[in-house]
mmCIF file of C-alpha atoms in Angstrom:
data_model
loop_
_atom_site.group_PDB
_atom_site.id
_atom_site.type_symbol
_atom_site.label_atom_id
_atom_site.label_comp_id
_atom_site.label_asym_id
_atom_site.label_seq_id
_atom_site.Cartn_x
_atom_site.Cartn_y
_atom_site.Cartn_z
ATOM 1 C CA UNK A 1 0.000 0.000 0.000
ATOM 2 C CA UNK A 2 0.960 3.802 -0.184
ATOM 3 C CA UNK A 3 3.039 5.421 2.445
ATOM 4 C CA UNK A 4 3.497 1.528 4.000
ATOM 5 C CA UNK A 5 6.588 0.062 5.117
ATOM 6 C CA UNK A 6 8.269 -2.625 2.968
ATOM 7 C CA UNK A 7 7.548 -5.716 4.220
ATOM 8 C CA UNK A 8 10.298 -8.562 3.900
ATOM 9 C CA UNK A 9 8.977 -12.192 4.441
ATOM 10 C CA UNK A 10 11.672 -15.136 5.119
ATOM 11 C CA UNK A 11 10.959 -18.555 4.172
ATOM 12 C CA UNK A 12 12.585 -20.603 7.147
ATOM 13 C CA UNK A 13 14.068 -24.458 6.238
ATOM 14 C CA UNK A 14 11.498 -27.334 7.407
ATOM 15 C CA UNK A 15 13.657 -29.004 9.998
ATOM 16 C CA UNK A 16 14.211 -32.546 8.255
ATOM 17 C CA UNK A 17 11.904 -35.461 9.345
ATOM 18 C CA UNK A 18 12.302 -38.545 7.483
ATOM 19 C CA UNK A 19 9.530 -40.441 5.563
ATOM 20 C CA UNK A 20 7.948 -42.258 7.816
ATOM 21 C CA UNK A 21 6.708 -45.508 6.253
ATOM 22 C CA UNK A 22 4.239 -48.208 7.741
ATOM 23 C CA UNK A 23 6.113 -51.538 8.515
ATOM 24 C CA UNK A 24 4.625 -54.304 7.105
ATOM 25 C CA UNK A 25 1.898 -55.728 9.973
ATOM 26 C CA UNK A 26 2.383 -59.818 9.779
ATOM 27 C CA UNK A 27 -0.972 -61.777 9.478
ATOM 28 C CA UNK A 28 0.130 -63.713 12.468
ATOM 29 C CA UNK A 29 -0.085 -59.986 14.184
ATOM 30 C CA UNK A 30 -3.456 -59.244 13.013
ATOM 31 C CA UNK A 31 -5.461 -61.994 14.590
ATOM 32 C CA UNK A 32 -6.856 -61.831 18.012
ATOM 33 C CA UNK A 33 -3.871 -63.160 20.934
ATOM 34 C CA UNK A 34 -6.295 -65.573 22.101
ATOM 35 C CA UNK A 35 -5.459 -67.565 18.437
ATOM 36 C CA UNK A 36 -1.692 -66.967 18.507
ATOM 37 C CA UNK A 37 -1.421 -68.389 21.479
ATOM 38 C CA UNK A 38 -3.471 -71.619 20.505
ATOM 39 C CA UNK A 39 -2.056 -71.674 17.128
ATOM 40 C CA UNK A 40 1.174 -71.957 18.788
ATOM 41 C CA UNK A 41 0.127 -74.895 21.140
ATOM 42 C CA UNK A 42 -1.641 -76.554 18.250
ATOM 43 C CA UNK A 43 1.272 -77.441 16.188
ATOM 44 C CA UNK A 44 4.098 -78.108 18.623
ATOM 45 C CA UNK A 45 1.403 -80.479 19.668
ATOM 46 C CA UNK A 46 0.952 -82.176 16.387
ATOM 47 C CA UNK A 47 4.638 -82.396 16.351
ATOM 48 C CA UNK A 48 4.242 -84.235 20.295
ATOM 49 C CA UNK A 49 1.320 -86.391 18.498
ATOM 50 C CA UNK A 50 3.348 -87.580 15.594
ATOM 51 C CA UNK A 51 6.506 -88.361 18.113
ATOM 52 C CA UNK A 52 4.496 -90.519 20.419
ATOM 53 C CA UNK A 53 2.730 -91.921 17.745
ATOM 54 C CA UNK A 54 5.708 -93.015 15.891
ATOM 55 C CA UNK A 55 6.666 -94.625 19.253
ATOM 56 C CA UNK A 56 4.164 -96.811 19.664
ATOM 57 C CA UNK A 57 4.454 -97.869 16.057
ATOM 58 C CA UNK A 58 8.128 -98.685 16.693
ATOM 59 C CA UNK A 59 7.145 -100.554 20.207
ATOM 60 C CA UNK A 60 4.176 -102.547 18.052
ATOM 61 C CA UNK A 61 6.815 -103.902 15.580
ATOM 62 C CA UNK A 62 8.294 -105.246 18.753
ATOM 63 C CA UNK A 63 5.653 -105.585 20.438
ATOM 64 C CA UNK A 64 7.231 -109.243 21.800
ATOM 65 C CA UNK A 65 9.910 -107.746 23.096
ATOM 66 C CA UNK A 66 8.056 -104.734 24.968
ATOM 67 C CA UNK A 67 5.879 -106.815 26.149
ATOM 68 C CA UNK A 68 8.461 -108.790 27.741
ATOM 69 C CA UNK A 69 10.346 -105.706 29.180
ATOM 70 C CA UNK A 70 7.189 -104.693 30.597
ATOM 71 C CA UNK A 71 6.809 -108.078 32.718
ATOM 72 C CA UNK A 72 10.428 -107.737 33.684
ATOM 73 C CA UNK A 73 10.211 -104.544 35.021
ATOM 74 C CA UNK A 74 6.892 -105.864 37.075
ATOM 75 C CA UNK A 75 8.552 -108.661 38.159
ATOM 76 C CA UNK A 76 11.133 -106.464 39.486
ATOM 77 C CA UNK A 77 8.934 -104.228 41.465
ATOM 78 C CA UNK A 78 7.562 -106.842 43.351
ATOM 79 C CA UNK A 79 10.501 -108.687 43.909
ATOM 80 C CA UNK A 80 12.861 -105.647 44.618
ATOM 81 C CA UNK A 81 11.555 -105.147 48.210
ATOM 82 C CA UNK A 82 12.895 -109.148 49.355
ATOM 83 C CA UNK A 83 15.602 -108.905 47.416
ATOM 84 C CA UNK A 84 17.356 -105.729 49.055
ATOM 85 C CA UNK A 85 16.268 -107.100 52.313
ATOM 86 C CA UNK A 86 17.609 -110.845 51.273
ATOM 87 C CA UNK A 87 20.734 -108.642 50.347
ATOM 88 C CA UNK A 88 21.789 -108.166 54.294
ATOM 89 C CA UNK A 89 22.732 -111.389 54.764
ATOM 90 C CA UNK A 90 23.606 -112.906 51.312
ATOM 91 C CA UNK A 91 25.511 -112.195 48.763
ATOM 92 C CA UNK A 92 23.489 -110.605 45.683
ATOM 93 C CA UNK A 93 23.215 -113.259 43.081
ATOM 94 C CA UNK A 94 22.136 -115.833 45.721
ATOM 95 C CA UNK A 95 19.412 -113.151 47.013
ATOM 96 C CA UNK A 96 18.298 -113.213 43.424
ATOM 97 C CA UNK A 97 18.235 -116.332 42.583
ATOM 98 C CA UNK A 98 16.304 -117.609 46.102
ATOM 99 C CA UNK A 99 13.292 -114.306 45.141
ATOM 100 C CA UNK A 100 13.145 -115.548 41.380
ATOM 101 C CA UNK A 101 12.653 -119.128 42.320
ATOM 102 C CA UNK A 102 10.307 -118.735 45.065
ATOM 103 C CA UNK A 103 8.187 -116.892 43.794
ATOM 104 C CA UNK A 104 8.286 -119.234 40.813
ATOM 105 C CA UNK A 105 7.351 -122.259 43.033
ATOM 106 C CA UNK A 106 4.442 -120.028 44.625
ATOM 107 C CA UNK A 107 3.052 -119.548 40.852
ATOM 108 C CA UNK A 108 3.183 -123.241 39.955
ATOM 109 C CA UNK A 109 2.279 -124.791 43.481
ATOM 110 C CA UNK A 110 -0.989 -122.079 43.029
ATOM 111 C CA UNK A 111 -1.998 -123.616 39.819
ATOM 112 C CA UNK A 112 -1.497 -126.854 40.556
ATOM 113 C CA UNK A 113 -3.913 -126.277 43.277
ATOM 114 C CA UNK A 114 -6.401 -124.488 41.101
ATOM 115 C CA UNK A 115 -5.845 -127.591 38.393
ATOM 116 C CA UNK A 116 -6.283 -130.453 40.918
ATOM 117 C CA UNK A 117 -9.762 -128.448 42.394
ATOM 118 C CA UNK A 118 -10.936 -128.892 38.676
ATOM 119 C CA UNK A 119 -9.890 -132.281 38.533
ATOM 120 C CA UNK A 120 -11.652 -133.380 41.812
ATOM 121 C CA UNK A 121 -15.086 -131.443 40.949
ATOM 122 C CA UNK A 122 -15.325 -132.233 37.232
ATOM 123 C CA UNK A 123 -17.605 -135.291 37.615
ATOM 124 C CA UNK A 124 -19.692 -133.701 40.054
ATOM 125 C CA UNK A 125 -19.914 -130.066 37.934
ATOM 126 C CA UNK A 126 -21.008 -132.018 34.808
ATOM 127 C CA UNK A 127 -24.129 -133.034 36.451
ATOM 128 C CA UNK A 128 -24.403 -129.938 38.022
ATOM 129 C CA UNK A 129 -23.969 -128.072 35.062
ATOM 130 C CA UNK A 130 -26.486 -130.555 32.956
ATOM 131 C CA UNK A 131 -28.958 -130.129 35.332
ATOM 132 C CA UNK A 132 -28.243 -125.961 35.589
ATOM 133 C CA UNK A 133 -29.068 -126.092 32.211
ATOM 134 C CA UNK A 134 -32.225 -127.825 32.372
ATOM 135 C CA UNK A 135 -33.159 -124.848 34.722
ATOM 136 C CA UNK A 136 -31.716 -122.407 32.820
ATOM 137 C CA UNK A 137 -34.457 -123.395 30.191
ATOM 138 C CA UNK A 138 -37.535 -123.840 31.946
ATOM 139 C CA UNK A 139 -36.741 -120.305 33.447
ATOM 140 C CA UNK A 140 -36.325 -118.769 30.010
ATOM 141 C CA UNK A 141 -39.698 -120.038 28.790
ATOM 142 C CA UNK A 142 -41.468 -118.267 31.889
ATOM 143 C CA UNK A 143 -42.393 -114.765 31.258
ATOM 144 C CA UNK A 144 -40.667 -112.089 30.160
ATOM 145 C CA UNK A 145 -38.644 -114.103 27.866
ATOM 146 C CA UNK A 146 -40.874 -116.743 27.342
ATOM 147 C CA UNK A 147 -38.726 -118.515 25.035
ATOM 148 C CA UNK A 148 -39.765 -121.541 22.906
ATOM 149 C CA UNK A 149 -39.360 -125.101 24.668
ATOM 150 C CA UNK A 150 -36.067 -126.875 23.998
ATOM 151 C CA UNK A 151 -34.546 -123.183 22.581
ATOM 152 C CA UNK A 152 -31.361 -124.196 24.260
ATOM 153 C CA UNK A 153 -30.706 -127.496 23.317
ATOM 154 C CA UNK A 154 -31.971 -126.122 19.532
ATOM 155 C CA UNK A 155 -28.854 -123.761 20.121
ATOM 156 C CA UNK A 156 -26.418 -126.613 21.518
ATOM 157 C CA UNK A 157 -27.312 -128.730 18.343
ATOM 158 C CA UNK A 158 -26.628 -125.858 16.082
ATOM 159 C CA UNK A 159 -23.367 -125.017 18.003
ATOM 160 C CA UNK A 160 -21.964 -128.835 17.856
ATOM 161 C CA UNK A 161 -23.337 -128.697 13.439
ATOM 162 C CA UNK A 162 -21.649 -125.840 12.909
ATOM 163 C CA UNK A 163 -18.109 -127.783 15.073
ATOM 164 C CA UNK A 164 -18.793 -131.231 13.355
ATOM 165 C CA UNK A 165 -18.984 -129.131 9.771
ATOM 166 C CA UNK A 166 -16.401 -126.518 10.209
ATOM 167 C CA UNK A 167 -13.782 -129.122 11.444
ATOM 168 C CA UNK A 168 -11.083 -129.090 9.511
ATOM 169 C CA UNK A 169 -10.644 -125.178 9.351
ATOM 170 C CA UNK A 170 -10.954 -124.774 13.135
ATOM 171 C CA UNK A 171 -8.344 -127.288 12.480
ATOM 172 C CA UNK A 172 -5.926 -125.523 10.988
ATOM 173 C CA UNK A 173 -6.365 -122.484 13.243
ATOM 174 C CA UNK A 174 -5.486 -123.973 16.235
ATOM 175 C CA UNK A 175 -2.561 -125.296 14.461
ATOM 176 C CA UNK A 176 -1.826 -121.471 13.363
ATOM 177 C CA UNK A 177 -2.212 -120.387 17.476
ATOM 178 C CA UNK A 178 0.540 -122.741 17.885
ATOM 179 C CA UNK A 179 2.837 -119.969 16.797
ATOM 180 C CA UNK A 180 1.480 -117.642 19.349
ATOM 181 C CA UNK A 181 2.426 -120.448 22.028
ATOM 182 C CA UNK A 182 5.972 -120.311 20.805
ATOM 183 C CA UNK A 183 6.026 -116.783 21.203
ATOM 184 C CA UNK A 184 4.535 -117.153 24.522
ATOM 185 C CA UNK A 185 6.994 -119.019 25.954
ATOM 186 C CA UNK A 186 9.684 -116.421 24.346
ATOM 187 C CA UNK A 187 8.462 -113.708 25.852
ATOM 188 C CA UNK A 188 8.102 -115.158 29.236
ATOM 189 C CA UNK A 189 12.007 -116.574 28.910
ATOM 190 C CA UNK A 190 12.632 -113.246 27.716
ATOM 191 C CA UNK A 191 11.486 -111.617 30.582
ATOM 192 C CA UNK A 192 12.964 -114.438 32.994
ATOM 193 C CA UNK A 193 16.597 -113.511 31.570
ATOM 194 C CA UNK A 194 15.835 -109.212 31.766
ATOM 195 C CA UNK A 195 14.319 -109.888 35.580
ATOM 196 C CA UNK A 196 17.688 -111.309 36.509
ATOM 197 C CA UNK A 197 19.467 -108.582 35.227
ATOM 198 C CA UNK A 198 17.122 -105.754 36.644
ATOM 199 C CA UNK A 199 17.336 -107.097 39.859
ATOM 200 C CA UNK A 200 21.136 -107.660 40.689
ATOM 201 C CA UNK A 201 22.175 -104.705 38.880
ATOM 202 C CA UNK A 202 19.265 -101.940 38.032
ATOM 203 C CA UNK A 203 21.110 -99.196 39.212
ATOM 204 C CA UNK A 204 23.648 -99.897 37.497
ATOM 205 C CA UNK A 205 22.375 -100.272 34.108
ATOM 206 C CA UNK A 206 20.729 -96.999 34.347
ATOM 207 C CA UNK A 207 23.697 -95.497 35.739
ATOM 208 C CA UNK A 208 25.296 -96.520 32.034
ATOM 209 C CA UNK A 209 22.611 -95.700 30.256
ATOM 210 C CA UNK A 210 22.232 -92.091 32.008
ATOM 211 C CA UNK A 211 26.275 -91.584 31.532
ATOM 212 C CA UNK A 212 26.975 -92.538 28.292
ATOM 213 C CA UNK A 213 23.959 -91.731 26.466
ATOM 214 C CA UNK A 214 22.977 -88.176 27.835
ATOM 215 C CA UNK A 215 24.959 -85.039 28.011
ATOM 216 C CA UNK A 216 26.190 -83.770 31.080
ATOM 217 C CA UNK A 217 23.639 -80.632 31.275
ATOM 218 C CA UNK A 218 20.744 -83.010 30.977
ATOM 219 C CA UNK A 219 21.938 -86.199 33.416
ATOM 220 C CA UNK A 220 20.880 -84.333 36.406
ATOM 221 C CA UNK A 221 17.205 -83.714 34.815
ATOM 222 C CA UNK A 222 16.911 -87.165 33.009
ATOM 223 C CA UNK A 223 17.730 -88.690 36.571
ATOM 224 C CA UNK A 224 15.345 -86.648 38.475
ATOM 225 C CA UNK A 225 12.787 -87.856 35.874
ATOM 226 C CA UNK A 226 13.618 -91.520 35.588
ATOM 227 C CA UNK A 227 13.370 -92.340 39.400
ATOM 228 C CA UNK A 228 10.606 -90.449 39.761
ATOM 229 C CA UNK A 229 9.034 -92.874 37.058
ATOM 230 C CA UNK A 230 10.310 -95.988 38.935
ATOM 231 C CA UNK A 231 8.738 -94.433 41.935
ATOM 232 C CA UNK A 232 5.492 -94.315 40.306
ATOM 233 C CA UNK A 233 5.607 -97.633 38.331
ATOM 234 C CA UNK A 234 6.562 -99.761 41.530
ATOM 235 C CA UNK A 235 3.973 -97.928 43.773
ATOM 236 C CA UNK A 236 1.386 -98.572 40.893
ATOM 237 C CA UNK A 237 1.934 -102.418 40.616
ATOM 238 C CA UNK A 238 2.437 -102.817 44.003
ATOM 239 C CA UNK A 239 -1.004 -100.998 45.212
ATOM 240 C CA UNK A 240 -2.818 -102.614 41.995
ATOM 241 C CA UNK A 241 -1.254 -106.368 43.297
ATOM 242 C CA UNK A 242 -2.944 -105.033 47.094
ATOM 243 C CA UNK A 243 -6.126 -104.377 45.049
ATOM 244 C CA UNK A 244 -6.341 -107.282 42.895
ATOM 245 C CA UNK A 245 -5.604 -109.562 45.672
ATOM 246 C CA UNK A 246 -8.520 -108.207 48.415
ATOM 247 C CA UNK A 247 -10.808 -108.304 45.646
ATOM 248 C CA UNK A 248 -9.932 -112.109 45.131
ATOM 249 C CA UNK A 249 -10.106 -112.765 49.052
ATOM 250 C CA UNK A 250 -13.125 -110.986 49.263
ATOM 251 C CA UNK A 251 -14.936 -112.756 46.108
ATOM 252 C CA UNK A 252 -13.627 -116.065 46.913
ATOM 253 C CA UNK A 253 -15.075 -116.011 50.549
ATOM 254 C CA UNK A 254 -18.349 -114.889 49.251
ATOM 255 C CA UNK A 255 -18.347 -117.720 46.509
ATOM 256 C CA UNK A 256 -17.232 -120.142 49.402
ATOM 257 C CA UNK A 257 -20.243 -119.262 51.360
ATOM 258 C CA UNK A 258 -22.435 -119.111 48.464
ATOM 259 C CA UNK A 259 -21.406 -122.555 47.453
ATOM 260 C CA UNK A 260 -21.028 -121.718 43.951
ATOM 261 C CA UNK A 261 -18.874 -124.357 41.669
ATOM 262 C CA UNK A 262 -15.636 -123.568 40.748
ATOM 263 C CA UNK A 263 -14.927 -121.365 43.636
ATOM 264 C CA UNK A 264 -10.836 -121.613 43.325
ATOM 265 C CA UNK A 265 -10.812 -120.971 40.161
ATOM 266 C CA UNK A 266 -13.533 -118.323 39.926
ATOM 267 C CA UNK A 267 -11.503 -116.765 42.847
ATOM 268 C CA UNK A 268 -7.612 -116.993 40.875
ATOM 269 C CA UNK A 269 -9.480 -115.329 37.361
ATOM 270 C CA UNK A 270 -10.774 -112.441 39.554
ATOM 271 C CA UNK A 271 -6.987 -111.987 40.632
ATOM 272 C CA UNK A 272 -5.649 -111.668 37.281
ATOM 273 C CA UNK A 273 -8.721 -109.566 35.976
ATOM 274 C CA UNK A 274 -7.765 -106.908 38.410
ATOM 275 C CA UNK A 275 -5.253 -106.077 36.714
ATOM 276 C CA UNK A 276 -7.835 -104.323 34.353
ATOM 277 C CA UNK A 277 -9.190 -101.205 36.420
ATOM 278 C CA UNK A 278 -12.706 -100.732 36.537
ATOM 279 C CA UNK A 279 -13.038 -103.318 33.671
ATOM 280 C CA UNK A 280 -11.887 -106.915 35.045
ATOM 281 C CA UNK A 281 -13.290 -107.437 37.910
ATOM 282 C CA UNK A 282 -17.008 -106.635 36.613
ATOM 283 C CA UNK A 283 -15.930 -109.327 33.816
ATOM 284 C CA UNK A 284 -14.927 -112.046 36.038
ATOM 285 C CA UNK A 285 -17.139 -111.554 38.078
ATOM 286 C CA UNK A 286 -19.960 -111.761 35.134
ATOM 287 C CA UNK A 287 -18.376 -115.316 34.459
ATOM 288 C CA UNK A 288 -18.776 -116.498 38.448
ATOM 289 C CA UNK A 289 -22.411 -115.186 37.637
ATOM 290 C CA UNK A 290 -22.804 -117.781 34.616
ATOM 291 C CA UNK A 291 -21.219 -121.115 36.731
ATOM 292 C CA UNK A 292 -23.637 -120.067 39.359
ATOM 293 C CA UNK A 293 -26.572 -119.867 37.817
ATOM 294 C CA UNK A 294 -26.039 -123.535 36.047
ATOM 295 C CA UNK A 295 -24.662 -124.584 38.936
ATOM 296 C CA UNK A 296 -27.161 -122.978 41.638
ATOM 297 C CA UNK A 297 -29.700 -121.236 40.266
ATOM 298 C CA UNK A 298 -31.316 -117.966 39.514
ATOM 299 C CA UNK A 299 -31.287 -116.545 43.222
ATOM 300 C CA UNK A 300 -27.466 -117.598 43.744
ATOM 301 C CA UNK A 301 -26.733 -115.783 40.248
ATOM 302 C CA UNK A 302 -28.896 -112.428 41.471
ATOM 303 C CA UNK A 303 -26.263 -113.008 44.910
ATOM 304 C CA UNK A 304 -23.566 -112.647 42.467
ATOM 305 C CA UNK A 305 -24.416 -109.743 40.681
ATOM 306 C CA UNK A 306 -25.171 -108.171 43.882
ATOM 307 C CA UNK A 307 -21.162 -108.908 44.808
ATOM 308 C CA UNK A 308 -20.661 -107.220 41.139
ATOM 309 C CA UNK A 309 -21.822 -103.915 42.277
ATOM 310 C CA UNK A 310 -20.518 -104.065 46.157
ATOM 311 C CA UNK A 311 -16.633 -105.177 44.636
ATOM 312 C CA UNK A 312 -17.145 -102.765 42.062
ATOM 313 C CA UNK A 313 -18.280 -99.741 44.798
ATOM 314 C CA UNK A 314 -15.602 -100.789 47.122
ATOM 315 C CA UNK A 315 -12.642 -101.116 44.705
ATOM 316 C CA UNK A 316 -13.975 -97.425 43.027
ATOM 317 C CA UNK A 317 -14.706 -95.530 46.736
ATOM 318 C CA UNK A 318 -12.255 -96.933 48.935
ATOM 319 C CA UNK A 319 -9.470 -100.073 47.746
ATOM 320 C CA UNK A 320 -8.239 -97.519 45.070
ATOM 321 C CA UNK A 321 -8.108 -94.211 46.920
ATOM 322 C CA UNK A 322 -6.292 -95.553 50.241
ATOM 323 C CA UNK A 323 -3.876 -97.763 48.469
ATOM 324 C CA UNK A 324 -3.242 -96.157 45.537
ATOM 325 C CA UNK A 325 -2.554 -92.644 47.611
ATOM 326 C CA UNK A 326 1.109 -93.379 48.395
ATOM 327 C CA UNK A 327 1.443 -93.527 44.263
ATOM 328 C CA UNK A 328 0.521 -90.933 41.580
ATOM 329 C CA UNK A 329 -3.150 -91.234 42.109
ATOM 330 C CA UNK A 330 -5.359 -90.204 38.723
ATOM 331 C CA UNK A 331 -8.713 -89.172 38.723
ATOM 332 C CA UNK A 332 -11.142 -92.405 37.795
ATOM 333 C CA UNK A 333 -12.271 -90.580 34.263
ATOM 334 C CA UNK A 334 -8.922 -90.495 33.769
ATOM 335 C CA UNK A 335 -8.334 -94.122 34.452
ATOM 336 C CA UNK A 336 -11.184 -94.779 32.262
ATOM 337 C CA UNK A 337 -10.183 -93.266 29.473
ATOM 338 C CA UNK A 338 -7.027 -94.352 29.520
ATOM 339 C CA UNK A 339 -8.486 -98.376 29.452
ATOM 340 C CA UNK A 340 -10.439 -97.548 26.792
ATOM 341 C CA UNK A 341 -7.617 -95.941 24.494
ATOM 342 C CA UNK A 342 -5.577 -98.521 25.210
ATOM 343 C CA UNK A 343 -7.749 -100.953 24.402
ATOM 344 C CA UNK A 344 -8.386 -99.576 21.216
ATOM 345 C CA UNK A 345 -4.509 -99.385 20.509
ATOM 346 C CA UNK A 346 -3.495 -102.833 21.763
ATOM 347 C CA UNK A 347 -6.339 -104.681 22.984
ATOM 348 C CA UNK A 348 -6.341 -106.677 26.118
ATOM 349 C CA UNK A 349 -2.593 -105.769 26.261
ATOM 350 C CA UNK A 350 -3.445 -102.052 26.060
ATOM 351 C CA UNK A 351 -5.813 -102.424 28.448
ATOM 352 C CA UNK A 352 -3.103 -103.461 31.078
ATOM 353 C CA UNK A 353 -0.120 -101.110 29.843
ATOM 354 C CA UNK A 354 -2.075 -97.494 29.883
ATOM 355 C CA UNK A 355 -2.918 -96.587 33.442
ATOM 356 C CA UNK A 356 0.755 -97.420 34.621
ATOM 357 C CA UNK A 357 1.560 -95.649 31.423
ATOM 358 C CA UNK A 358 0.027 -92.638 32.010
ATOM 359 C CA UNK A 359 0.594 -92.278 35.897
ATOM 360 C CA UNK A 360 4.239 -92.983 34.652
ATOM 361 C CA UNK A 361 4.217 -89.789 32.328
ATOM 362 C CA UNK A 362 2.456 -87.613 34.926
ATOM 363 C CA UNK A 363 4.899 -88.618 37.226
ATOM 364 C CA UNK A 364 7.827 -87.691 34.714
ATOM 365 C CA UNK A 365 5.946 -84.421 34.404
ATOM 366 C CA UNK A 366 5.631 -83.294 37.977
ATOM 367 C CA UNK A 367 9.319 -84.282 38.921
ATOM 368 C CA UNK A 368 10.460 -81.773 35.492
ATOM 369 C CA UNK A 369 8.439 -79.011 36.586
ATOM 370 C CA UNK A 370 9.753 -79.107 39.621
ATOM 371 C CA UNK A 371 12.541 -77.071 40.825
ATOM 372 C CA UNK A 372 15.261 -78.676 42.524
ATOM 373 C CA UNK A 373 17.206 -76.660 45.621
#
């Protein structure tokens, strides 16, 4: 304007910032934590699942020879206990030796007791058992079932047809079992020869195993973890052998007063199915159920389903949670499960080998996540 003063105007420099540019945001980033977090779980355990799982392809190649390890390493947890006290007064090997045959002798001397009971009862259980049937049919053709007369001896006919015509190819399978017999009686030398071994020298052989085949960092870890496992394996067969054997005392004094056939025997299967948690017993006890009721009747056979579900409460609510609390103790839908699976996997077998298995790895698992002092 007119009569103004010149105005000047200076352009100051932009101080210098530098192009920022957006760093590339990962996908991984862009989900919600929640999924990151499981994503990462998810695949390290895939990677778990496909470790174990070749494992227990590897073991079912040699499945003989696991099998047999398996039974050694039983063996030895029973037997451990009289050997070390044995070992006070004689030298190892003869400690050994006297625990191996002993209880050898106890085995044999126990069936032959079971096998001369049969003997002695067979002539009067045939008639028994003849006439059970007889009463097992009259009973069917009374309501509810009300079954057709002679449906029973119908079925016996059709059963001894089917024997008479299919002969020669049940035959040839028994001839093809004889391989399993042979295998059998592998397996059980097998486990003879690793017993020996385990018990004179044990600590020893893991010593070896833990020296020369770990590094040093890990020994101390790997140690920590292995007798913690031994720990839980021997208390496991040991409370499971407690279990299995009130269960048999209890089953065979209620037979014994029930006067059902076959008592001895009835009482040495419900031993041995024990070893099955929660799925054994009821089985053997299902079988005492048949003898009696050809042997005794309908109201002796309702006695021994009662004894089903009283052995089956007591072992659940009160066998399993006192003796088994010294060991790792797992919750019953764990135990469950764990039959199940492993009967699945490796039948009858499986059935045996999972809950040691898994209180085993849960032991393992505690004793790692543990710190030591």
């Amino acid at each position: 304007m007119p009569g103004s003063r010149a105005a000047y105007s200076v352009r100051l420099p932009r101080p210098h910032r530098p192009q920022s540019r957006a760093a590339p945001v990962r996908a991984a980033e862009r989900t919600v934590p929640w999924l990151r977090v499981a994503a990462s779980y998810a695949w390290r355990l895939i990677l778990v699942g496909i470790a174990v799982y070749g494992v227990f392809s590897v073991l079912g190649s040699f499945q003989l020879i696991a099998v047999a390890l398996f039974v050694a390493l039983v063996v030895t947890s029973l037997l451990r206990p009289p050997t070390d006290l044995l070992a006070r007064f004689l030298p190892r090997p003869l400690c050994v030796a006297v625990a191996l045959v002993g209880s050898l002798v106890l085995l044999l001397g126990l069936l032959a007791l079971v096998g001369s009971a049969v003997a002695e009862e067979s002539g009067r259980l045939a008639g028994e058992f003849r006439g059970g049937v007889n009463r097992i049919e009259e009973w069917l053709e009374r309501p509810p079932f009300r079954l057709g007369p002679g449906a029973l001896s119908n079925f016996q006919q059709q059963v001894t047809g089917y024997v008479a015509t299919h002969r020669s190819a049940l035959l040839s399978s028994a001839v093809g079992e004889l391989g399993r017999v042979v295998e059998l009686i592998t397996g059980a030398a097998l486990a003879l020869f690793a017993s020996v071994f385990f018990l004179h020298s044990g600590e020893r052989l893991w010593a070896w195993a833990r020296d020369r085949l770990l590094p040093s960092g890990a020994r101390p870890g790997w140690d920590r973890a292995g007798r913690a496992a031994w720990r839980s394996f021997a208390g496991y067969t040991r409370g499971i052998i407690i279990v299995a054997g009130t269960n048999a005392v209890l089953v065979g004094v209620a037979l014994l007063v029930l006067r059902v056939p076959l008592a001895l025997p009835l009482t040495l299967l419900e031993f041995f199915a024990a070893f099955v948690p929660l799925v054994g017993s009821p089985v053997a006890l299902g079988v005492a159920t048949v003898v009696a009721l050809a042997g005794r009747g309908p109201l002796t056979a309702a006695a021994v389903l009662v004894l089903i579900v009283v052995i089956g409460q007591l072992e659940g609510h009160v066998l399993h949670p006192l003796v088994m609390s010294w060991a790792v103790r797992l919750h019953p839908l764990v135990v469950a499960v764990s039959v199940i699976a492993g009967s699945i996997v490796a039948g009858v077998i499986g059935a045996v080998v999972a809950v040691p298995l898994v209180s085993v790895v849960w032991a393992v698992l505690n004793a790692l996540r543990a710190v030591p002092p």
